[in-house]
Amino acid sequence: MIGAVNYGYDEKTDVIGNGVQLTDLKKTPIQQDSKETDVEKTASKAPPERQQWDRPIEFLLSCISMSVGLGNLWRFPVTAFENGGGAFLVPYIIVLFVIGKPLYYMEMAVGQFCNLGPVKIWNLSPGFRGIGWGQVICMVCVATYYCSLMALSTYYFFASFSSELPWATCDPSWKNCFDSKPGVSNTTPSAGFRSSSELYFLNSVLHQKDNIDEGIGWPNWQLVLCLLFSWAFIFITLSKGVASSGKAAYFTAIFPYIVLITLLVRGATLPGAVDGIIYFIKPRWEDLLKPTVWTAAITQCFFSLNVAFGSVIFYSSFNNFRHNYHRDVWIITTLDTFTSLLAGFTIFSILGHLAHELGVEDLRSVVQGGTGLAFVSYPDAIAKFNSIPQVFSVLFFLMLFVLGIGSAVSVTGGLMTIYKDIYPHAKIWLVTLSICILGFISGLPYVTQGGQFVLNLVDHYGASFVVYVLCAFEVIVINWVYGLENLCQDIYFAIGVKVGPYWRICWGVLIPVILCTILVYYFINFTPLTYAGVPYPEAAHVFGWVLTALGLSQIPIWALYELQKHRGKPIMEMIKCTFRPSKSWGPANKKVREEWVLYKSAIDAEPLLRESRFMNLLRILTGSERR
């Protein structure tokens, strides 16, 4: 349950029951203890020593690169655009503090504590191992379509080397088109006309179909090569595990800010840009009463911070056991919010300029949502640069590609870690190569004429909805099955930080209640999915629900699998053995594990207060001492 035990301690001496001192436990040189002895090195069956980050800064930058990615630049402006602009900021910031930061903290704490990936961490409650496998399904979905966005970025990157940007002017075959580059033709923008940047994206890059009733078409060979290039880059980045991805993070975490700030400065100087920014920051308060806005804020929080997908657990599992992630959580989540706002200001300044050119007041009529916002509005602004627009275009799409690398590496690396946890002797480069090849093949449907329909379908059924359910289960299991107090004790043992009421209340009450409420609302107000107003054929919806079922069915399947391991025992004993921590749960380092067992024994030996269940629950949620 949420916490059957607690512990008393003296903050001045860090005394934890029966004379055990946490300061003594902290003196353990974890990195030296984790080295194998000569006898262990000669044992052929002994698993190899788990990798660790070379430097703490590489872990921090990798997390920044993971969280500050396409979710900020592509998904956040789109989501804000579709949910009332500034009205979206209010629920987004509230959700960030109530759900985003606490989830990030919880996942980082669990991953670092046991030094295991997103599946193996469920040794804390083996009956719910299906949560980890469900997250694997989500990882696969996200990895495949993130790389398709990287393929589009690659296409634009190479197109930017043209003597004139190919989307700057209209093609003679495009009807109702006006040039993105000002002063080229006499065509006057008006309602019903679309910019050359938008028509270039739809007609020349995507060759997009009006619908997919008759299929999604064949892959575009140019985008196929760009997709192959993207996966090859991911392989190079992950070929040596965190040893190579950590080095790449120095560039992937810093470079995007330079380009994004440059574009904001340029976009803010365009006519009409101020109106777009005002639309972004001025809330329409009536929209706050719409549950869809709050649902969108939670979904955006998941995708922006990459929580509930297993990526945070993957990165933290390579940390030193005593690494102070409490500080990192605040740095990463705050910087992620700042980047989302920076991207929002940039895109809405451009939208304001487009509305000014078209002579319309409603920004929602300027351009379609979806990926088109990133691959239409940004290029349109670049086309208006008076000097060397090619340079800015190359830098921008290089930045977009780099952001994609940060997001895709975290997800792909999570899949690699899951396999390595199960088969520790497997070679890292071979596992990475296999995943990249399968990822490339799985990504081919996204580069067809109906690729954006597929992306929207997979994002909705295979990621957005499934991750809601899995996250609800994850929080409930960790805090109500494993126990909130046990989690807080593990955090205190590892880094010496006492978990306050803010984190406890969010983990134990607010997050489970909010997520379950959102799920109920989703089912009550379910509407068939469309893409840009175009309905999907029945076969597409069937595929989507199969994808959803594949992700969610992992929970009961693995629960039954774990239950049958204990068949023959009394029913209650079977349940207890299935859902309580396994014998292998705990710190990976042998010496630290022994200290943790001693620490837990000292806590269990303390006398319990005689109090009601309600008072016990209240004490646990507030972090009050038991004596």
PDB file of C-alpha atoms in Angstrom, residues 43 80 185 199 256 286 327 433 520 589 598 627:
ATOM      1  CA  ALA A  43      34.061 -16.051 -14.423  1.00  0.00           C
ATOM      2  CA  ALA A  80      -0.889  25.644 -28.382  1.00  0.00           C
ATOM      3  CA  SER A 185       5.581  38.653 -58.250  1.00  0.00           C
ATOM      4  CA  LEU A 199       2.375  24.205 -51.277  1.00  0.00           C
ATOM      5  CA  PRO A 256      19.595  24.497 -31.041  1.00  0.00           C
ATOM      6  CA  GLU A 286     -13.384  30.613 -21.608  1.00  0.00           C
ATOM      7  CA  ARG A 327      19.175  19.267  -8.557  1.00  0.00           C
ATOM      8  CA  LEU A 433      22.507  -1.850 -35.502  1.00  0.00           C
ATOM      9  CA  VAL A 520     -12.886   8.720 -18.002  1.00  0.00           C
ATOM     10  CA  ASN A 589      26.141  -2.750  -6.376  1.00  0.00           C
ATOM     11  CA  LEU A 598      20.702  -2.994   6.892  1.00  0.00           C
ATOM     12  CA  ARG A 627       7.533   9.851  16.690  1.00  0.00           C
TER      13      ARG A 627
END
